[in-house]
Amino acid sequence: MTATSPRQLHLNAFLLNAGHHDAAWRHPRTQPEKVTDLRYFQQLAQTAERGLLDSVFLADGLALWGNARHNALGGFEPLTLLSALAAVTEHVGLIATVSTTFNEPFHAARKFASLDHISGGRAGWNIVTSGTVNEARNFGQDEHLEHRLRYERAREFVEVATKLWDSWEDDAILLDRERGIYADTDKVREINHRGEYFGVQGPLNVPRTPQGYPLLVQAGSSEDGKEFAAQYAEAVFTAQQNLADGQAFYKDLKSRLARYGRTEDQLLVLPGIAPVIGSTEGEARALEQELTELQVPEYGLAQLSGMLGTDLTGLPLDGPLPDLPEERDINGNKSRFTLVAQLARRDGLTLRELIARLGAGRGHRVFAGAPEQIADQLEEWFTQGAADGFNIMPPHLPGGLEDFVDHVVPILQRRGLFRAEYTGRTLREHYGLARPANRLATTTVGEGQPV
């Protein structure tokens, strides 16, 4: 984006099996039998690219989320899948979730460097610290690492990963066949990192990539999460239920950047929205009700128990939330706990009503309407200081993404709010973000400049 070009939305498609609604797999418009079918995800990625979306995103956890008795859970490891999606797309970005708590920096840096090369510069890393004790128990631990310590480890993890990506200079490979010199080894360096959590010699065994670093994305909205995002993230996936909350989060996060020497345009805020789309508002609301009626209360109650750190089993569905622990006592996802608790208290929701409200978005905003109404909502948040773009979470797939691409995107384009064509090839170019300078290089040529 140049100084004279109008500000435009950035749109990411969050792909999740049969769709984001926890009852989507039961709806006749979905294909839950295809959650391990590569062609299904390739077609979704191609749909996103047809809509000129900036990127597609895959969430991930290192345990089975929820009860597979009542939902289409499980599926592909995201980096493996995105490598296959890279082969059938040319432009759309490819963002994968990788935990800093249960991985090593060398592994993560190597895999993302590989994906960036494979895709021609379209890789993005959603940095998470993992939020559940079940993940810890899959890695030989009885309890989860304390919340603050997870972020301390994450900071060092990202520092190591970026050093590894910088361990090759861009012009290190000489390919001098006559002299028999493949690489200038003065430009391939050990990093010799020794820290509290990691000891890594380096260099990385993958040369520097088209983007330098993958796009760095973060999704935590706790105090620790926001401070981490202000220091490292270039895009933030977040969850707010209304415009005022979105504006407050946006202002707070952007205000933290200066102390890390960053400007507001170096971090993009992308709230999640689950758009239930119909040709009319009535049709959209009818679809929303169909999905609600397909919910399994037992599943919803278990999910809610996990979000709130409180066992709700056996409580009356038409009764209120019980007393909850304080946020400071939650060692899982603190920001989601606070959002859900506030939503229930503010709107006076029963457990049954809360389960219905969370069914499509798990705390992200859900909006049912005709395409014009969806576009109006996105425009309002974008122009009123609550968003730089959105993380689109189709309640049902593949139709929910197709509806958004075919009916909402053209409206945004007509309003001048979204691109009419891709003008770059890399994910950083789509987002208007600089290619990072190599911090270990002796000289930097053409780096660190906006693309």
Coordinates of C-alpha atoms in Angstrom, one line a residue:
M1 CA 0.0 0.0 0.0
T2 CA 1.5 3.3 -1.0
A3 CA 0.8 6.6 0.7
T4 CA -1.7 7.6 -1.9
S5 CA -3.5 4.2 -2.3
P6 CA -6.7 3.7 -0.3
R7 CA -6.6 1.4 2.7
Q8 CA -8.0 -2.0 1.9
L9 CA -9.2 -5.0 3.9
H10 CA -7.1 -8.1 4.5
L11 CA -9.1 -11.4 4.5
N12 CA -8.0 -14.8 5.7
A13 CA -10.0 -18.0 5.4
F14 CA -9.9 -20.2 8.5
L15 CA -10.4 -23.7 7.3
L16 CA -11.8 -26.2 9.8
N17 CA -12.9 -29.7 8.6
A18 CA -16.7 -29.5 8.0
G19 CA -17.0 -25.9 9.2
H20 CA -16.7 -23.9 12.4
H21 CA -20.2 -24.7 13.8
D22 CA -19.9 -27.6 16.1
A23 CA -23.0 -29.2 14.4
A24 CA -21.9 -28.5 10.9
W25 CA -20.9 -32.1 10.2
R26 CA -24.6 -33.1 10.7
H27 CA -25.9 -30.6 8.2
P28 CA -26.6 -31.9 4.7
R29 CA -24.6 -29.1 3.1
T30 CA -21.3 -30.4 4.5
Q31 CA -19.0 -33.3 3.8
P32 CA -17.5 -34.6 7.0
E33 CA -16.4 -37.8 5.3
K34 CA -13.7 -35.7 3.6
V35 CA -11.8 -34.3 6.5
T36 CA -8.8 -36.4 5.6
D37 CA -9.4 -36.0 1.8
L38 CA -6.6 -33.9 0.3
R39 CA -8.7 -32.9 -2.7
Y40 CA -11.3 -31.4 -0.4
F41 CA -8.8 -29.0 1.1
Q42 CA -7.2 -28.3 -2.2
Q43 CA -10.6 -27.2 -3.5
L44 CA -11.2 -25.0 -0.4
A45 CA -7.8 -23.3 -1.0
Q46 CA -8.6 -22.8 -4.6
T47 CA -11.9 -21.2 -3.7
A48 CA -10.1 -18.8 -1.3
E49 CA -7.6 -18.0 -4.1
R50 CA -10.5 -17.4 -6.6
G51 CA -11.8 -14.9 -4.1
L52 CA -8.4 -13.2 -4.0
L53 CA -8.1 -13.7 -0.2
D54 CA -4.8 -13.0 1.4
S55 CA -4.4 -16.4 3.0
V56 CA -5.8 -19.6 4.4
F57 CA -5.2 -20.7 7.9
L58 CA -5.1 -24.0 9.7
A59 CA -5.5 -24.2 13.5
D60 CA -3.8 -27.0 15.3
G61 CA -3.5 -28.6 18.7
L62 CA -1.4 -31.4 20.0
A63 CA -4.3 -33.4 21.5
L64 CA -7.7 -34.4 20.2
W65 CA -10.0 -31.4 20.8
G66 CA -13.3 -32.3 22.2
N67 CA -15.3 -35.5 22.1
A68 CA -15.1 -37.2 18.7
R69 CA -18.4 -39.0 19.6
H70 CA -20.2 -35.8 18.7
N71 CA -18.1 -33.8 16.2
A72 CA -15.9 -34.4 13.1
L73 CA -12.6 -33.9 14.9
G74 CA -9.0 -34.8 14.1
G75 CA -7.4 -34.4 10.7
F76 CA -4.2 -33.4 9.0
E77 CA -1.0 -31.9 10.5
P78 CA -1.1 -28.4 9.1
L79 CA 2.4 -28.0 7.6
T80 CA 2.1 -31.3 5.8
L81 CA -1.3 -30.2 4.4
L82 CA -0.2 -26.7 3.4
S83 CA 2.7 -28.1 1.4
A84 CA 0.2 -30.0 -0.7
L85 CA -2.0 -26.9 -1.0
A86 CA 1.0 -24.9 -2.3
A87 CA 1.2 -27.3 -5.3
V88 CA -2.3 -26.4 -6.6
T89 CA -2.3 -22.6 -5.8
E90 CA -0.2 -19.7 -6.9
H91 CA -1.0 -16.7 -4.8
V92 CA -3.0 -17.4 -1.6
G93 CA -1.0 -17.3 1.6
L94 CA -0.6 -20.5 3.7
I95 CA -0.6 -20.0 7.5
A96 CA 0.0 -22.9 9.9
T97 CA -0.3 -23.1 13.7
V98 CA 2.8 -24.5 15.5
S99 CA 3.2 -24.5 19.3
T100 CA 6.3 -23.1 21.0
T101 CA 5.6 -25.2 24.1
F102 CA 5.9 -28.6 22.6
N103 CA 8.3 -28.1 19.7
E104 CA 11.9 -27.1 19.2
P105 CA 13.0 -23.9 17.4
F106 CA 15.2 -25.7 14.9
H107 CA 12.4 -28.1 13.8
A108 CA 9.9 -25.2 13.4
A109 CA 12.4 -22.9 11.6
R110 CA 13.3 -25.7 9.2
K111 CA 9.7 -26.6 8.4
F112 CA 8.5 -23.1 7.8
A113 CA 11.6 -22.3 5.7
S114 CA 10.8 -25.4 3.6
L115 CA 7.2 -24.3 3.2
D116 CA 8.2 -20.8 2.2
H117 CA 10.5 -22.2 -0.5
I118 CA 7.9 -24.7 -1.7
S119 CA 5.2 -22.1 -2.0
G120 CA 7.3 -19.3 -3.5
G121 CA 7.1 -17.1 -0.4
R122 CA 3.6 -17.7 1.0
A123 CA 4.2 -19.2 4.4
G124 CA 2.9 -17.8 7.7
W125 CA 3.3 -19.1 11.3
N126 CA 0.5 -18.8 13.8
I127 CA 2.5 -18.8 17.0
V128 CA 0.7 -20.4 20.0
T129 CA 1.8 -21.5 23.4
S130 CA -0.7 -24.4 23.7
G131 CA -3.6 -24.1 26.2
T132 CA -4.6 -27.5 27.5
V133 CA -3.4 -30.0 30.0
N134 CA -4.2 -32.8 27.5
E135 CA -1.5 -31.5 25.2
A136 CA 1.0 -31.5 28.1
R137 CA 0.1 -35.1 28.9
N138 CA 1.0 -36.1 25.3
F139 CA 4.6 -34.9 26.0
G140 CA 5.4 -36.6 29.2
Q141 CA 4.1 -33.8 31.5
D142 CA 1.4 -34.2 34.2
E143 CA 0.6 -30.5 34.2
H144 CA 0.7 -27.6 31.8
L145 CA 3.6 -25.1 32.0
E146 CA 2.4 -22.0 33.8
H147 CA 0.9 -19.3 31.5
R148 CA 3.6 -16.7 32.1
L149 CA 6.4 -19.2 31.6
R150 CA 4.8 -20.4 28.3
Y151 CA 5.2 -16.9 27.0
E152 CA 8.7 -16.6 28.2
R153 CA 9.6 -19.8 26.4
A154 CA 7.7 -18.5 23.3
R155 CA 9.8 -15.3 23.2
E156 CA 13.1 -17.2 23.3
F157 CA 11.7 -19.7 20.7
V158 CA 10.9 -16.9 18.2
E159 CA 14.3 -15.2 18.8
V160 CA 16.0 -18.5 18.0
A161 CA 13.9 -19.2 14.9
T162 CA 14.5 -15.8 13.5
K163 CA 18.3 -16.1 14.1
L164 CA 18.1 -19.5 12.2
W165 CA 16.3 -17.9 9.3
D166 CA 19.0 -15.2 9.2
S167 CA 21.9 -17.8 9.4
W168 CA 22.1 -17.8 5.6
E169 CA 22.5 -14.5 3.8
D170 CA 20.4 -14.0 0.6
D171 CA 23.5 -14.2 -1.6
A172 CA 25.3 -17.0 0.2
I173 CA 24.8 -19.5 -2.7
L174 CA 27.4 -18.7 -5.4
L175 CA 26.9 -21.8 -7.7
D176 CA 30.4 -21.3 -9.0
R177 CA 30.9 -24.5 -10.9
E178 CA 34.3 -23.6 -12.3
R179 CA 35.8 -23.1 -8.9
G180 CA 33.8 -25.8 -7.2
I181 CA 32.2 -23.4 -4.7
Y182 CA 28.5 -23.8 -4.0
A183 CA 28.2 -21.4 -1.1
D184 CA 30.2 -18.5 0.4
T185 CA 30.6 -20.0 3.9
D186 CA 31.4 -16.6 5.3
K187 CA 27.7 -15.9 4.7
V188 CA 26.4 -19.1 6.4
R189 CA 26.8 -18.7 10.1
E190 CA 26.3 -20.6 13.3
I191 CA 24.0 -18.7 15.7
N192 CA 25.4 -20.3 18.9
H193 CA 22.4 -19.4 21.0
R194 CA 22.5 -20.3 24.7
G195 CA 19.4 -19.2 26.6
E196 CA 17.2 -20.3 29.5
Y197 CA 15.2 -22.7 27.4
F198 CA 17.2 -23.5 24.3
G199 CA 20.7 -24.2 23.1
V200 CA 21.1 -24.1 19.3
Q201 CA 24.3 -24.0 17.4
G202 CA 23.0 -23.6 13.8
P203 CA 23.2 -22.7 11.0
L204 CA 19.8 -23.8 9.6
N205 CA 20.1 -26.5 7.0
V206 CA 17.7 -24.6 4.6
P207 CA 18.9 -21.4 2.8
R208 CA 17.2 -18.1 3.4
T209 CA 13.7 -18.0 1.9
P210 CA 11.8 -15.7 -0.4
Q211 CA 10.1 -13.9 2.5
G212 CA 13.1 -14.0 4.8
Y213 CA 10.8 -15.0 7.6
P214 CA 7.3 -16.4 7.3
L215 CA 4.6 -14.0 8.2
L216 CA 4.4 -14.0 12.0
V217 CA 0.9 -14.4 13.4
Q218 CA -0.4 -14.6 17.0
A219 CA -3.8 -15.3 18.5
G220 CA -3.6 -14.7 22.2
S221 CA -5.4 -11.7 23.8
S222 CA -4.4 -12.0 27.4
E223 CA -2.0 -9.4 28.8
D224 CA 0.9 -11.7 28.1
G225 CA -0.4 -12.4 24.7
K226 CA -0.9 -8.8 23.7
E227 CA 2.6 -7.9 24.9
F228 CA 4.0 -10.8 22.9
A229 CA 2.1 -9.7 19.8
A230 CA 3.3 -6.1 20.2
Q231 CA 6.9 -7.3 20.2
Y232 CA 6.8 -10.0 17.5
A233 CA 3.5 -10.4 15.6
E234 CA 2.7 -9.0 12.2
A235 CA -0.9 -10.1 12.2
V236 CA -3.2 -11.0 15.1
F237 CA -6.2 -13.2 15.1
T238 CA -8.5 -12.1 17.8
A239 CA -12.1 -12.5 19.1
Q240 CA -14.4 -9.7 20.1
Q241 CA -18.2 -9.8 20.3
N242 CA -19.0 -6.1 19.5
L243 CA -17.7 -3.0 17.9
A244 CA -16.8 -1.2 21.1
D245 CA -14.7 -4.2 22.4
G246 CA -13.1 -4.5 19.0
Q247 CA -12.1 -0.8 19.0
A248 CA -10.7 -1.1 22.6
F249 CA -8.6 -4.1 21.7
Y250 CA -7.4 -2.5 18.5
K251 CA -6.3 0.7 20.2
D252 CA -4.7 -1.1 23.1
L253 CA -2.7 -3.4 20.9
K254 CA -1.5 -0.7 18.5
S255 CA -0.5 1.6 21.4
R256 CA 2.0 -1.0 22.7
L257 CA 4.0 -1.1 19.5
A258 CA 6.1 2.1 20.0
R259 CA 8.0 0.7 22.9
Y260 CA 9.4 -2.0 20.6
G261 CA 10.3 0.5 17.9
R262 CA 7.4 -0.5 15.7
T263 CA 4.8 1.5 13.9
E264 CA 1.0 0.8 13.8
D265 CA 1.1 -0.3 10.2
Q266 CA 3.5 -3.1 11.1
L267 CA 0.8 -5.1 12.8
L268 CA -2.6 -6.0 11.3
V269 CA -5.5 -6.8 13.6
L270 CA -7.9 -9.5 12.1
P271 CA -10.9 -10.3 14.3
G272 CA -12.7 -13.6 13.7
I273 CA -16.2 -13.5 12.3
A274 CA -18.4 -16.5 11.4
P275 CA -20.7 -15.2 8.7
V276 CA -24.0 -17.2 8.3
I277 CA -24.9 -16.2 4.8
G278 CA -28.3 -16.4 3.1
S279 CA -29.8 -14.7 0.0
T280 CA -31.9 -12.8 2.5
E281 CA -31.6 -12.2 6.2
G282 CA -34.5 -14.5 6.8
E283 CA -32.8 -17.3 4.9
A284 CA -29.6 -16.7 6.9
R285 CA -31.4 -16.8 10.2
A286 CA -33.2 -20.0 9.2
L287 CA -29.8 -21.7 8.4
E288 CA -28.5 -20.5 11.8
Q289 CA -31.4 -22.0 13.5
E290 CA -31.0 -25.3 11.6
L291 CA -27.4 -25.5 12.9
T292 CA -28.5 -24.7 16.4
E293 CA -31.1 -27.4 16.4
L294 CA -28.4 -30.0 15.3
Q295 CA -26.2 -29.2 18.3
V296 CA -25.6 -32.0 20.9
P297 CA -25.9 -30.3 24.3
E298 CA -23.5 -32.8 25.9
Y299 CA -20.8 -31.8 23.5
G300 CA -21.5 -28.1 23.9
L301 CA -21.4 -28.4 27.7
A302 CA -18.1 -30.2 27.6
Q303 CA -16.6 -27.5 25.4
L304 CA -17.9 -24.8 27.6
S305 CA -16.5 -26.5 30.7
G306 CA -13.0 -26.5 29.0
M307 CA -13.3 -22.8 28.1
L308 CA -14.3 -21.8 31.6
G309 CA -12.1 -24.2 33.6
T310 CA -15.2 -25.4 35.4
D311 CA -16.9 -28.7 35.3
L312 CA -20.5 -28.0 34.2
T313 CA -21.6 -31.6 33.8
G314 CA -25.1 -32.2 35.2
L315 CA -26.1 -28.6 35.6
P316 CA -29.5 -27.6 34.3
L317 CA -29.2 -26.3 30.7
D318 CA -31.8 -23.7 31.3
G319 CA -30.1 -22.4 34.4
P320 CA -27.4 -19.7 34.7
L321 CA -23.6 -20.1 34.8
P322 CA -22.3 -21.1 38.2
D323 CA -19.7 -19.1 40.1
L324 CA -16.5 -19.1 38.1
P325 CA -12.8 -19.0 39.1
E326 CA -10.9 -15.7 38.8
E327 CA -9.0 -15.2 35.5
R328 CA -5.7 -15.2 37.4
D329 CA -6.4 -18.8 38.4
I330 CA -6.9 -20.0 34.8
N331 CA -3.8 -21.6 33.3
G332 CA -5.4 -22.3 29.9
N333 CA -6.7 -19.7 27.4
K334 CA -7.2 -16.7 29.7
S335 CA -8.6 -14.4 27.0
R336 CA -11.2 -16.8 25.8
F337 CA -12.3 -17.5 29.5
T338 CA -12.8 -13.8 30.0
L339 CA -14.7 -13.3 26.8
V340 CA -17.1 -16.2 27.4
A341 CA -17.7 -15.3 31.0
Q342 CA -18.4 -11.7 30.1
L343 CA -20.8 -12.7 27.3
A344 CA -22.8 -14.9 29.5
R345 CA -23.1 -12.3 32.3
R346 CA -23.7 -9.3 30.1
D347 CA -26.6 -10.9 28.1
G348 CA -27.9 -13.0 31.0
L349 CA -27.6 -16.3 29.1
T350 CA -28.6 -19.7 30.3
L351 CA -26.2 -22.6 29.7
R352 CA -28.3 -23.7 26.7
E353 CA -28.3 -20.2 25.2
L354 CA -24.6 -19.8 25.7
I355 CA -23.9 -23.1 24.0
A356 CA -26.0 -21.9 21.1
R357 CA -24.2 -18.6 20.9
L358 CA -20.8 -20.3 20.9
G359 CA -21.7 -23.1 18.5
A360 CA -20.4 -21.3 15.3
G361 CA -17.6 -19.3 16.6
R362 CA -16.4 -20.6 20.0
G363 CA -16.3 -17.0 21.2
H364 CA -15.7 -15.3 17.9
R365 CA -18.5 -13.0 16.6
V366 CA -21.3 -14.7 14.6
F367 CA -23.4 -12.7 12.3
A368 CA -26.3 -14.0 10.2
G369 CA -27.5 -12.0 7.2
A370 CA -27.6 -11.4 3.5
P371 CA -24.3 -10.6 1.6
E372 CA -24.9 -6.8 1.8
Q373 CA -25.4 -7.0 5.5
I374 CA -22.2 -9.1 6.0
A375 CA -20.3 -6.5 3.9
D376 CA -21.8 -3.7 6.0
Q377 CA -20.5 -5.3 9.2
L378 CA -17.0 -5.8 7.8
E379 CA -16.9 -2.2 6.5
E380 CA -18.1 -0.8 9.8
W381 CA -15.4 -2.5 11.9
F382 CA -12.8 -1.7 9.3
T383 CA -13.6 2.0 9.0
Q384 CA -14.4 2.6 12.7
G385 CA -11.0 1.5 14.1
A386 CA -11.7 -2.1 15.1
A387 CA -10.0 -4.1 12.4
D388 CA -7.5 -4.1 9.5
G389 CA -9.3 -7.1 8.1
F390 CA -10.9 -10.3 9.2
N391 CA -10.4 -14.0 9.9
I392 CA -13.3 -15.5 8.0
M393 CA -14.7 -18.6 9.8
P394 CA -17.3 -20.3 7.6
P395 CA -19.8 -22.0 9.9
H396 CA -20.2 -24.8 7.2
L397 CA -17.9 -25.9 4.5
P398 CA -17.5 -25.9 1.6
G399 CA -20.6 -23.8 0.9
G400 CA -20.0 -21.2 3.6
L401 CA -16.7 -20.2 2.0
E402 CA -18.1 -20.3 -1.5
D403 CA -21.0 -18.0 -0.5
F404 CA -18.5 -15.5 1.0
V405 CA -16.3 -15.6 -2.1
D406 CA -19.1 -15.4 -4.6
H407 CA -21.5 -13.0 -2.9
V408 CA -19.7 -10.9 -0.2
V409 CA -16.3 -10.3 -1.9
P410 CA -17.8 -8.7 -5.0
I411 CA -19.6 -6.2 -2.8
L412 CA -16.4 -5.3 -1.0
Q413 CA -14.7 -4.9 -4.3
R414 CA -17.4 -2.6 -5.6
R415 CA -17.0 -0.5 -2.5
G416 CA -13.3 -0.2 -3.1
L417 CA -12.6 -2.1 0.1
F418 CA -10.9 -5.1 -1.3
R419 CA -8.5 -5.9 -4.1
A420 CA -9.7 -6.7 -7.6
E421 CA -6.5 -8.7 -8.4
Y422 CA -3.4 -10.0 -6.7
T423 CA -0.6 -7.5 -7.2
G424 CA 2.1 -9.5 -5.4
R425 CA 3.2 -13.1 -5.1
T426 CA 4.3 -13.4 -1.4
L427 CA 2.1 -13.4 1.7
R428 CA 4.0 -10.4 2.9
E429 CA 3.2 -8.5 -0.3
H430 CA -0.5 -9.3 0.1
Y431 CA -0.4 -7.9 3.6
G432 CA 1.8 -4.9 2.7
L433 CA 4.5 -5.9 5.1
A434 CA 8.3 -5.5 4.8
R435 CA 10.7 -8.3 4.2
P436 CA 12.7 -8.5 7.3
A437 CA 16.4 -7.4 7.2
N438 CA 18.9 -10.2 7.9
R439 CA 20.1 -9.2 11.4
L440 CA 23.3 -11.4 11.0
A441 CA 24.3 -10.2 7.6
T442 CA 27.4 -8.2 7.0
T443 CA 25.6 -6.2 4.3
T444 CA 21.9 -5.8 3.6
V445 CA 20.9 -5.2 0.0
G446 CA 17.3 -4.2 -0.7
E447 CA 16.0 -5.6 2.6
G448 CA 13.8 -4.2 5.2
Q449 CA 11.9 -2.2 2.7
P450 CA 8.1 -2.3 2.3
V451 CA 7.0 -4.5 -0.6

